[in-house]
PDB file of C-alpha atoms in Angstrom:
ATOM      1  CA  UNK A  13     -16.275   6.668 -13.055  1.00 31.00           C
ATOM      2  CA  UNK A  14     -19.516   7.001 -11.144  1.00 32.00           C
ATOM      3  CA  UNK A  15     -20.940  10.353 -12.155  1.00 32.00           C
ATOM      4  CA  UNK A  16     -22.222  11.154  -8.679  1.00 34.00           C
ATOM      5  CA  UNK A  17     -18.762  10.758  -7.142  1.00 41.00           C
ATOM      6  CA  UNK A  18     -16.503  12.306  -9.792  1.00 44.00           C
ATOM      7  CA  UNK A  19     -15.553  15.832 -10.676  1.00 47.00           C
ATOM      8  CA  UNK A  20     -13.203  17.300 -13.264  1.00 44.00           C
ATOM      9  CA  UNK A  21     -11.104  20.379 -12.588  1.00 43.00           C
ATOM     10  CA  UNK A  22      -9.599  20.606 -16.066  1.00 44.00           C
ATOM     11  CA  UNK A  23      -9.917  23.370 -18.667  1.00 42.00           C
ATOM     12  CA  UNK A  24     -11.748  23.525 -21.996  1.00 41.00           C
ATOM     13  CA  UNK A  25      -8.969  21.436 -23.546  1.00 42.00           C
ATOM     14  CA  UNK A  26     -10.084  18.445 -21.505  1.00 44.00           C
ATOM     15  CA  UNK A  27      -9.893  15.924 -24.343  1.00 52.00           C
ATOM     16  CA  UNK A  28      -6.293  16.885 -25.179  1.00 65.00           C
ATOM     17  CA  UNK A  29      -4.899  16.135 -21.752  1.00 83.00           C
ATOM     18  CA  UNK A  30      -4.175  12.930 -19.920  1.00 88.00           C
ATOM     19  CA  UNK A  31      -6.164  12.162 -16.778  1.00 93.00           C
ATOM     20  CA  UNK A  32      -4.840  12.078 -13.252  1.00 95.00           C
ATOM     21  CA  UNK A  33      -7.473  10.284 -11.187  1.00 96.00           C
ATOM     22  CA  UNK A  34      -7.362  11.049  -7.465  1.00 97.00           C
ATOM     23  CA  UNK A  35      -9.262   8.506  -5.383  1.00 96.00           C
ATOM     24  CA  UNK A  36     -10.135   9.987  -2.017  1.00 94.00           C
ATOM     25  CA  UNK A  37     -11.486   8.225   1.036  1.00 89.00           C
ATOM     26  CA  UNK A  38     -13.116  11.181   2.857  1.00 89.00           C
ATOM     27  CA  UNK A  39     -13.696   9.101   5.994  1.00 85.00           C
ATOM     28  CA  UNK A  40     -10.047   8.081   6.376  1.00 83.00           C
ATOM     29  CA  UNK A  41      -8.345   9.173   9.605  1.00 82.00           C
ATOM     30  CA  UNK A  42     -11.737   9.833  11.218  1.00 84.00           C
ATOM     31  CA  UNK A  43     -12.699  12.317   8.521  1.00 86.00           C
ATOM     32  CA  UNK A  44      -9.469  14.282   8.549  1.00 88.00           C
ATOM     33  CA  UNK A  45      -8.545  13.107   5.057  1.00 89.00           C
ATOM     34  CA  UNK A  46     -11.675  14.621   3.526  1.00 90.00           C
ATOM     35  CA  UNK A  47     -11.070  17.964   5.217  1.00 92.00           C
ATOM     36  CA  UNK A  48      -7.390  18.098   4.267  1.00 92.00           C
ATOM     37  CA  UNK A  49      -8.198  17.118   0.696  1.00 93.00           C
ATOM     38  CA  UNK A  50     -10.565  20.069   0.276  1.00 93.00           C
ATOM     39  CA  UNK A  51      -7.784  22.399   1.399  1.00 93.00           C
ATOM     40  CA  UNK A  52      -5.324  20.742  -0.953  1.00 94.00           C
ATOM     41  CA  UNK A  53      -7.372  20.896  -4.168  1.00 94.00           C
ATOM     42  CA  UNK A  54      -6.611  24.565  -5.067  1.00 94.00           C
ATOM     43  CA  UNK A  55      -2.849  23.997  -4.829  1.00 94.00           C
ATOM     44  CA  UNK A  56      -3.106  20.703  -6.684  1.00 94.00           C
ATOM     45  CA  UNK A  57      -5.086  22.332  -9.489  1.00 94.00           C
ATOM     46  CA  UNK A  58      -2.642  25.227  -9.802  1.00 94.00           C
ATOM     47  CA  UNK A  59       0.311  22.850  -9.949  1.00 93.00           C
ATOM     48  CA  UNK A  60      -1.027  20.149 -12.260  1.00 94.00           C
ATOM     49  CA  UNK A  61      -4.019  21.312 -14.314  1.00 91.00           C
ATOM     50  CA  UNK A  62      -1.914  22.876 -17.089  1.00 91.00           C
ATOM     51  CA  UNK A  63      -0.592  19.458 -18.047  1.00 92.00           C
ATOM     52  CA  UNK A  64      -3.376  17.127 -16.894  1.00 94.00           C
ATOM     53  CA  UNK A  65      -7.085  16.762 -16.360  1.00 94.00           C
ATOM     54  CA  UNK A  66      -7.586  16.533 -12.622  1.00 94.00           C
ATOM     55  CA  UNK A  67     -10.323  14.047 -11.819  1.00 95.00           C
ATOM     56  CA  UNK A  68     -11.572  13.502  -8.298  1.00 94.00           C
ATOM     57  CA  UNK A  69     -13.469  10.428  -7.133  1.00 94.00           C
ATOM     58  CA  UNK A  70     -14.717  10.102  -3.575  1.00 93.00           C
ATOM     59  CA  UNK A  71     -15.226   6.567  -2.333  1.00 93.00           C
ATOM     60  CA  UNK A  72     -18.636   5.727  -0.930  1.00 90.00           C
ATOM     61  CA  UNK A  73     -17.840   2.429   0.775  1.00 88.00           C
ATOM     62  CA  UNK A  74     -15.621  -0.659   0.916  1.00 89.00           C
ATOM     63  CA  UNK A  75     -14.120  -1.808  -2.418  1.00 91.00           C
ATOM     64  CA  UNK A  76     -15.378   1.278  -4.269  1.00 94.00           C
ATOM     65  CA  UNK A  77     -11.792   2.371  -4.890  1.00 95.00           C
ATOM     66  CA  UNK A  78     -11.129  -0.952  -6.634  1.00 95.00           C
ATOM     67  CA  UNK A  79     -13.901  -0.336  -9.157  1.00 95.00           C
ATOM     68  CA  UNK A  80     -12.860   3.272  -9.750  1.00 96.00           C
ATOM     69  CA  UNK A  81      -9.262   2.230 -10.366  1.00 96.00           C
ATOM     70  CA  UNK A  82     -10.157  -0.446 -12.901  1.00 95.00           C
ATOM     71  CA  UNK A  83     -12.358   1.931 -14.837  1.00 95.00           C
ATOM     72  CA  UNK A  84      -9.683   4.626 -14.846  1.00 94.00           C
ATOM     73  CA  UNK A  85      -7.113   2.187 -16.237  1.00 94.00           C
ATOM     74  CA  UNK A  86      -9.507   1.048 -18.953  1.00 92.00           C
ATOM     75  CA  UNK A  87     -10.036   4.693 -19.897  1.00 91.00           C
ATOM     76  CA  UNK A  88      -6.286   5.215 -20.245  1.00 91.00           C
ATOM     77  CA  UNK A  89      -5.537   7.392 -17.209  1.00 93.00           C
ATOM     78  CA  UNK A  90      -1.965   8.598 -16.812  1.00 93.00           C
ATOM     79  CA  UNK A  91      -2.045   7.709 -13.124  1.00 94.00           C
ATOM     80  CA  UNK A  92      -4.408   6.658 -10.376  1.00 96.00           C
ATOM     81  CA  UNK A  93      -3.469   8.335  -7.110  1.00 95.00           C
ATOM     82  CA  UNK A  94      -4.619   7.055  -3.720  1.00 93.00           C
ATOM     83  CA  UNK A  95      -5.451   9.860  -1.282  1.00 93.00           C
ATOM     84  CA  UNK A  96      -5.729   8.559   2.264  1.00 87.00           C
ATOM     85  CA  UNK A  97      -4.092   5.835   4.283  1.00 84.00           C
ATOM     86  CA  UNK A  98      -2.842   2.326   3.649  1.00 85.00           C
ATOM     87  CA  UNK A  99      -6.394   0.976   3.430  1.00 87.00           C
ATOM     88  CA  UNK A 100      -7.186   3.222   0.472  1.00 90.00           C
ATOM     89  CA  UNK A 101      -3.859   2.405  -1.143  1.00 90.00           C
ATOM     90  CA  UNK A 102      -4.539  -1.314  -0.664  1.00 89.00           C
ATOM     91  CA  UNK A 103      -7.824  -1.067  -2.561  1.00 93.00           C
ATOM     92  CA  UNK A 104      -6.291   1.009  -5.352  1.00 94.00           C
ATOM     93  CA  UNK A 105      -3.463  -1.501  -5.821  1.00 92.00           C
ATOM     94  CA  UNK A 106      -6.007  -4.317  -6.034  1.00 92.00           C
ATOM     95  CA  UNK A 107      -7.869  -2.305  -8.653  1.00 94.00           C
ATOM     96  CA  UNK A 108      -4.869  -2.621 -10.966  1.00 93.00           C
ATOM     97  CA  UNK A 109      -5.662  -6.338 -11.252  1.00 91.00           C
ATOM     98  CA  UNK A 110      -8.594  -8.480 -12.314  1.00 89.00           C
ATOM     99  CA  UNK A 111      -8.710 -12.255 -11.886  1.00 83.00           C
ATOM    100  CA  UNK A 112      -5.023 -12.309 -10.955  1.00 79.00           C
ATOM    101  CA  UNK A 113      -3.839 -10.421 -14.018  1.00 85.00           C
ATOM    102  CA  UNK A 114      -3.100  -6.718 -14.611  1.00 88.00           C
ATOM    103  CA  UNK A 115      -6.123  -4.850 -15.954  1.00 90.00           C
ATOM    104  CA  UNK A 116      -3.859  -3.169 -18.508  1.00 85.00           C
ATOM    105  CA  UNK A 117      -2.937  -6.540 -20.030  1.00 83.00           C
ATOM    106  CA  UNK A 118      -6.619  -7.229 -20.714  1.00 83.00           C
ATOM    107  CA  UNK A 119      -7.102  -4.103 -22.811  1.00 81.00           C
ATOM    108  CA  UNK A 120      -7.003  -4.811 -26.547  1.00 74.00           C
ATOM    109  CA  UNK A 121      -5.238  -1.611 -27.566  1.00 73.00           C
ATOM    110  CA  UNK A 122      -3.675   0.037 -24.493  1.00 66.00           C
ATOM    111  CA  UNK A 123      -2.600   3.620 -25.090  1.00 68.00           C
ATOM    112  CA  UNK A 124      -0.234   3.839 -22.127  1.00 75.00           C
ATOM    113  CA  UNK A 125       0.793   2.296 -18.835  1.00 86.00           C
ATOM    114  CA  UNK A 126      -1.195   3.724 -15.945  1.00 92.00           C
ATOM    115  CA  UNK A 127       0.962   4.485 -12.908  1.00 92.00           C
ATOM    116  CA  UNK A 128       0.131   4.326  -9.217  1.00 92.00           C
ATOM    117  CA  UNK A 129       0.525   7.414  -7.056  1.00 91.00           C
ATOM    118  CA  UNK A 130       0.107   8.137  -3.359  1.00 91.00           C
ATOM    119  CA  UNK A 131      -0.794  11.223  -1.339  1.00 91.00           C
ATOM    120  CA  UNK A 132      -0.485  10.073   2.298  1.00 87.00           C
ATOM    121  CA  UNK A 133      -3.327  11.637   4.281  1.00 84.00           C
ATOM    122  CA  UNK A 134      -4.309   8.648   6.390  1.00 72.00           C
ATOM    123  CA  UNK A 135      -3.483   7.478   9.882  1.00 71.00           C
ATOM    124  CA  UNK A 136      -0.801   4.892   9.196  1.00 71.00           C
ATOM    125  CA  UNK A 137       0.791   5.658   5.813  1.00 78.00           C
ATOM    126  CA  UNK A 138       3.174   2.743   6.287  1.00 81.00           C
ATOM    127  CA  UNK A 139       3.899   2.419   2.581  1.00 82.00           C
ATOM    128  CA  UNK A 140       4.970   6.055   2.347  1.00 79.00           C
ATOM    129  CA  UNK A 141       7.128   5.535   5.432  1.00 81.00           C
ATOM    130  CA  UNK A 142       8.735   2.480   3.835  1.00 79.00           C
ATOM    131  CA  UNK A 143       9.919   4.379   0.770  1.00 79.00           C
ATOM    132  CA  UNK A 144      11.077   7.353   2.825  1.00 77.00           C
ATOM    133  CA  UNK A 145       8.359   9.855   2.009  1.00 79.00           C
ATOM    134  CA  UNK A 146       7.364  12.546   4.446  1.00 76.00           C
ATOM    135  CA  UNK A 147       3.717  12.967   5.420  1.00 77.00           C
ATOM    136  CA  UNK A 148       3.575  16.126   3.335  1.00 83.00           C
ATOM    137  CA  UNK A 149       0.821  16.206   0.673  1.00 89.00           C
ATOM    138  CA  UNK A 150       2.440  19.119  -1.149  1.00 90.00           C
ATOM    139  CA  UNK A 151       5.646  17.136  -1.487  1.00 90.00           C
ATOM    140  CA  UNK A 152       3.576  14.240  -2.852  1.00 89.00           C
ATOM    141  CA  UNK A 153       2.060  16.542  -5.465  1.00 92.00           C
ATOM    142  CA  UNK A 154       5.551  17.599  -6.515  1.00 91.00           C
ATOM    143  CA  UNK A 155       6.445  13.946  -7.087  1.00 88.00           C
ATOM    144  CA  UNK A 156       3.438  13.638  -9.362  1.00 89.00           C
ATOM    145  CA  UNK A 157       4.326  16.864 -11.168  1.00 90.00           C
ATOM    146  CA  UNK A 158       7.847  15.606 -11.874  1.00 88.00           C
ATOM    147  CA  UNK A 159       6.406  12.443 -13.344  1.00 83.00           C
ATOM    148  CA  UNK A 160       9.277  10.233 -12.208  1.00 77.00           C
ATOM    149  CA  UNK A 161       8.456   6.543 -12.112  1.00 83.00           C
ATOM    150  CA  UNK A 162      10.007   3.557 -10.440  1.00 80.00           C
ATOM    151  CA  UNK A 163       8.956  -0.073 -10.209  1.00 84.00           C
ATOM    152  CA  UNK A 164       7.705  -1.877  -7.125  1.00 84.00           C
ATOM    153  CA  UNK A 165       7.035  -5.534  -6.443  1.00 83.00           C
ATOM    154  CA  UNK A 166       3.522  -6.832  -5.905  1.00 82.00           C
ATOM    155  CA  UNK A 167       2.568 -10.191  -4.437  1.00 77.00           C
ATOM    156  CA  UNK A 168      -0.787 -11.933  -4.338  1.00 73.00           C
ATOM    157  CA  UNK A 169      -1.831 -13.375  -0.982  1.00 69.00           C
ATOM    158  CA  UNK A 170      -4.650 -15.899  -0.848  1.00 66.00           C
ATOM    159  CA  UNK A 171      -6.187 -17.380   2.270  1.00 57.00           C
ATOM    160  CA  UNK A 172      -9.189 -19.210   3.587  1.00 51.00           C
ATOM    161  CA  UNK A 173     -12.510 -17.423   3.661  1.00 49.00           C
ATOM    162  CA  UNK A 174     -14.024 -16.986   7.080  1.00 49.00           C
ATOM    163  CA  UNK A 175     -10.834 -17.406   9.115  1.00 47.00           C
ATOM    164  CA  UNK A 176     -11.382 -15.796  12.500  1.00 47.00           C
ATOM    165  CA  UNK A 177      -8.929 -13.302  13.984  1.00 43.00           C
ATOM    166  CA  UNK A 178      -7.746 -13.361  17.614  1.00 66.00           C
ATOM    167  CA  UNK A 179      -7.863 -10.222  19.751  1.00 45.00           C
ATOM    168  CA  UNK A 180      -4.788  -9.016  21.655  1.00 47.00           C
ATOM    169  CA  UNK A 181      -5.599 -10.558  25.017  1.00 45.00           C
ATOM    170  CA  UNK A 182      -6.285 -13.962  23.416  1.00 48.00           C
ATOM    171  CA  UNK A 183      -2.872 -14.421  21.841  1.00 52.00           C
ATOM    172  CA  UNK A 184      -2.040 -18.034  21.187  1.00 61.00           C
ATOM    173  CA  UNK A 185       0.889 -19.994  19.773  1.00 61.00           C
ATOM    174  CA  UNK A 186       1.042 -22.765  17.175  1.00 66.00           C
ATOM    175  CA  UNK A 187       3.734 -25.009  15.751  1.00 64.00           C
ATOM    176  CA  UNK A 188       4.635 -23.966  12.216  1.00 62.00           C
ATOM    177  CA  UNK A 189       5.634 -26.750   9.848  1.00 57.00           C
ATOM    178  CA  UNK A 190       6.667 -26.543   6.213  1.00 57.00           C
ATOM    179  CA  UNK A 191       7.408 -29.780   4.383  1.00 52.00           C
ATOM    180  CA  UNK A 192       9.633 -28.085   1.830  1.00 55.00           C
ATOM    181  CA  UNK A 193      11.853 -25.107   2.501  1.00 59.00           C
ATOM    182  CA  UNK A 194      10.954 -24.566   6.166  1.00 56.00           C
ATOM    183  CA  UNK A 195      11.770 -26.517   9.285  1.00 65.00           C
ATOM    184  CA  UNK A 196       9.436 -27.002  12.232  1.00 72.00           C
ATOM    185  CA  UNK A 197       9.154 -23.855  14.378  1.00 76.00           C
ATOM    186  CA  UNK A 198       7.466 -24.485  17.755  1.00 80.00           C
ATOM    187  CA  UNK A 199       5.240 -22.042  19.638  1.00 81.00           C
ATOM    188  CA  UNK A 200       4.908 -19.521  16.830  1.00 81.00           C
ATOM    189  CA  UNK A 201       2.867 -16.502  17.891  1.00 81.00           C
ATOM    190  CA  UNK A 202       3.259 -14.531  14.655  1.00 81.00           C
ATOM    191  CA  UNK A 203       4.644 -15.032  11.172  1.00 82.00           C
ATOM    192  CA  UNK A 204       5.177 -11.793   9.261  1.00 84.00           C
ATOM    193  CA  UNK A 205       6.045 -11.918   5.575  1.00 84.00           C
ATOM    194  CA  UNK A 206       6.566  -8.667   3.722  1.00 84.00           C
ATOM    195  CA  UNK A 207       8.388  -6.718   1.062  1.00 83.00           C
ATOM    196  CA  UNK A 208       7.899  -3.424   2.901  1.00 83.00           C
ATOM    197  CA  UNK A 209       9.377  -2.452   6.244  1.00 86.00           C
ATOM    198  CA  UNK A 210       6.342  -1.204   8.160  1.00 81.00           C
ATOM    199  CA  UNK A 211       2.837  -2.171   9.171  1.00 82.00           C
ATOM    200  CA  UNK A 212       0.468  -1.394  12.038  1.00 75.00           C
ATOM    201  CA  UNK A 213       1.022   2.383  11.886  1.00 76.00           C
ATOM    202  CA  UNK A 214       4.782   2.400  12.190  1.00 77.00           C
ATOM    203  CA  UNK A 215       5.886  -1.044  13.371  1.00 85.00           C
ATOM    204  CA  UNK A 216       9.152  -1.769  11.567  1.00 87.00           C
ATOM    205  CA  UNK A 217       8.392  -5.452  11.510  1.00 86.00           C
ATOM    206  CA  UNK A 218      10.431  -6.497   8.438  1.00 87.00           C
ATOM    207  CA  UNK A 219      13.256  -3.958   8.579  1.00 89.00           C
ATOM    208  CA  UNK A 220      15.625  -5.397   5.975  1.00 88.00           C
ATOM    209  CA  UNK A 221      13.535  -5.355   2.805  1.00 84.00           C
ATOM    210  CA  UNK A 222      12.856  -2.959  -0.029  1.00 83.00           C
ATOM    211  CA  UNK A 223       9.700  -3.145  -2.201  1.00 83.00           C
ATOM    212  CA  UNK A 224      11.862  -2.750  -5.308  1.00 81.00           C
ATOM    213  CA  UNK A 225      14.359  -5.551  -4.597  1.00 82.00           C
ATOM    214  CA  UNK A 226      12.405  -8.624  -5.627  1.00 81.00           C
ATOM    215  CA  UNK A 227      12.877 -10.091  -2.151  1.00 83.00           C
ATOM    216  CA  UNK A 228      10.699 -10.928   0.829  1.00 85.00           C
ATOM    217  CA  UNK A 229      11.578 -11.014   4.503  1.00 87.00           C
ATOM    218  CA  UNK A 230      10.060 -13.559   6.866  1.00 86.00           C
ATOM    219  CA  UNK A 231      10.003 -12.732  10.586  1.00 88.00           C
ATOM    220  CA  UNK A 232       8.887 -15.322  13.138  1.00 86.00           C
ATOM    221  CA  UNK A 233       7.987 -14.480  16.728  1.00 86.00           C
ATOM    222  CA  UNK A 234       8.115 -17.569  18.938  1.00 86.00           C
ATOM    223  CA  UNK A 235       6.835 -18.071  22.454  1.00 83.00           C
ATOM    224  CA  UNK A 236       5.766 -14.432  22.839  1.00 80.00           C
ATOM    225  CA  UNK A 237       3.522 -13.602  25.773  1.00 81.00           C
ATOM    226  CA  UNK A 238       1.177 -10.644  25.973  1.00 78.00           C
ATOM    227  CA  UNK A 239       3.568  -8.865  28.341  1.00 83.00           C
ATOM    228  CA  UNK A 240       6.423  -9.324  25.848  1.00 81.00           C
ATOM    229  CA  UNK A 241       4.617  -6.925  23.553  1.00 78.00           C
ATOM    230  CA  UNK A 242       4.387  -4.358  26.320  1.00 81.00           C
ATOM    231  CA  UNK A 243       8.039  -4.728  27.304  1.00 84.00           C
ATOM    232  CA  UNK A 244       9.427  -4.937  23.780  1.00 82.00           C
ATOM    233  CA  UNK A 245       7.004  -2.733  21.863  1.00 84.00           C
ATOM    234  CA  UNK A 246       9.667  -0.078  21.275  1.00 87.00           C
ATOM    235  CA  UNK A 247      11.827  -2.672  19.538  1.00 88.00           C
ATOM    236  CA  UNK A 248       8.984  -3.577  17.191  1.00 84.00           C
ATOM    237  CA  UNK A 249       8.717   0.085  16.197  1.00 86.00           C
ATOM    238  CA  UNK A 250      12.422   0.765  15.675  1.00 86.00           C
ATOM    239  CA  UNK A 251      13.222  -2.559  14.029  1.00 87.00           C
ATOM    240  CA  UNK A 252      15.621  -3.882  16.665  1.00 86.00           C
ATOM    241  CA  UNK A 253      13.395  -6.807  17.680  1.00 89.00           C
ATOM    242  CA  UNK A 254      15.465  -9.102  15.447  1.00 87.00           C
ATOM    243  CA  UNK A 255      18.104  -9.138  18.200  1.00 87.00           C
ATOM    244  CA  UNK A 256      15.721 -10.987  20.526  1.00 85.00           C
ATOM    245  CA  UNK A 257      16.484 -14.695  20.959  1.00 86.00           C
ATOM    246  CA  UNK A 258      12.893 -15.756  20.242  1.00 86.00           C
ATOM    247  CA  UNK A 259      12.698 -13.741  17.006  1.00 87.00           C
ATOM    248  CA  UNK A 260      14.161 -15.072  13.778  1.00 85.00           C
ATOM    249  CA  UNK A 261      14.203 -13.739  10.219  1.00 85.00           C
ATOM    250  CA  UNK A 262      15.284 -14.677   6.753  1.00 83.00           C
ATOM    251  CA  UNK A 263      15.297 -13.000   3.371  1.00 80.00           C
ATOM    252  CA  UNK A 264      14.461 -14.829   0.189  1.00 76.00           C
ATOM    253  CA  UNK A 265      13.758 -14.157  -3.442  1.00 74.00           C
ATOM    254  CA  UNK A 266      10.165 -13.870  -4.548  1.00 67.00           C
ATOM    255  CA  UNK A 267       8.882 -16.596  -6.823  1.00 61.00           C
ATOM    256  CA  UNK A 268       9.464 -15.896 -10.478  1.00 39.00           C
ATOM    257  CA  UNK A 269       5.748 -15.333 -11.055  1.00 40.00           C
ATOM    258  CA  UNK A 270       5.534 -12.105  -9.058  1.00 39.00           C
ATOM    259  CA  UNK A 271       4.065  -9.055 -10.770  1.00 40.00           C
ATOM    260  CA  UNK A 272       5.878  -5.740 -11.148  1.00 41.00           C
ATOM    261  CA  UNK A 273       3.808  -2.582 -10.887  1.00 43.00           C
ATOM    262  CA  UNK A 274       4.835   0.915 -11.894  1.00 43.00           C
ATOM    263  CA  UNK A 275       4.671   3.532  -9.154  1.00 42.00           C
ATOM    264  CA  UNK A 276       4.593   7.274  -9.713  1.00 46.00           C
ATOM    265  CA  UNK A 277       6.974   9.264  -7.477  1.00 38.00           C
TER     266      UNK A 277
END
């Protein structure tokens, strides 16, 4: 941990306790996360410090959470807990891996399996929404206190460096062709592949999946115009867009090489 960004709230028996590392993005949600976190610390300490060392690390910029997470795992932390939104969680999840392999598997003598935890204090919190959690930080702390774990699926996505993104008013369509499993799909505006239901701060874009099922859902939007999004936006948020004639979906098993990651509830 970077000394200038970390604090410990444990007692004199620090070395006898396992570490809970809370990674906080104070700028998340336009600074609201940092303010809410400061209010939350006294309750968190009273609830957890008897059993654990509470370690706080504030991120100072992009990818900092990745480095903090890797170091915490190497030091044998009980859990690394993302405090913020989906962006912070994304970096923390990536910190569990190095060169495509779990950091824990690269430790010569691992003492335990570090879990992932989440306290949703960001704007979107789509992952928390997917697994049915309320946007209640105290409830999240109770999940950590109970120490219940489950397993979630993790996929690696690789793409070309430097690919430009289109803005909303410049939406375009392309033909999608796959020489193997997929057929030709003309005028594709968007292809969404996910193992969680939500993205984009509440859009239920892949409504039929569960991140613990080992399956992915593919949703294809064909021949969508900019005004279709305005007229059908409510369907994208409540997950009923699959009833539209120019929207198709399919569920499929992940490849056998997917990685399973423990998650702390």
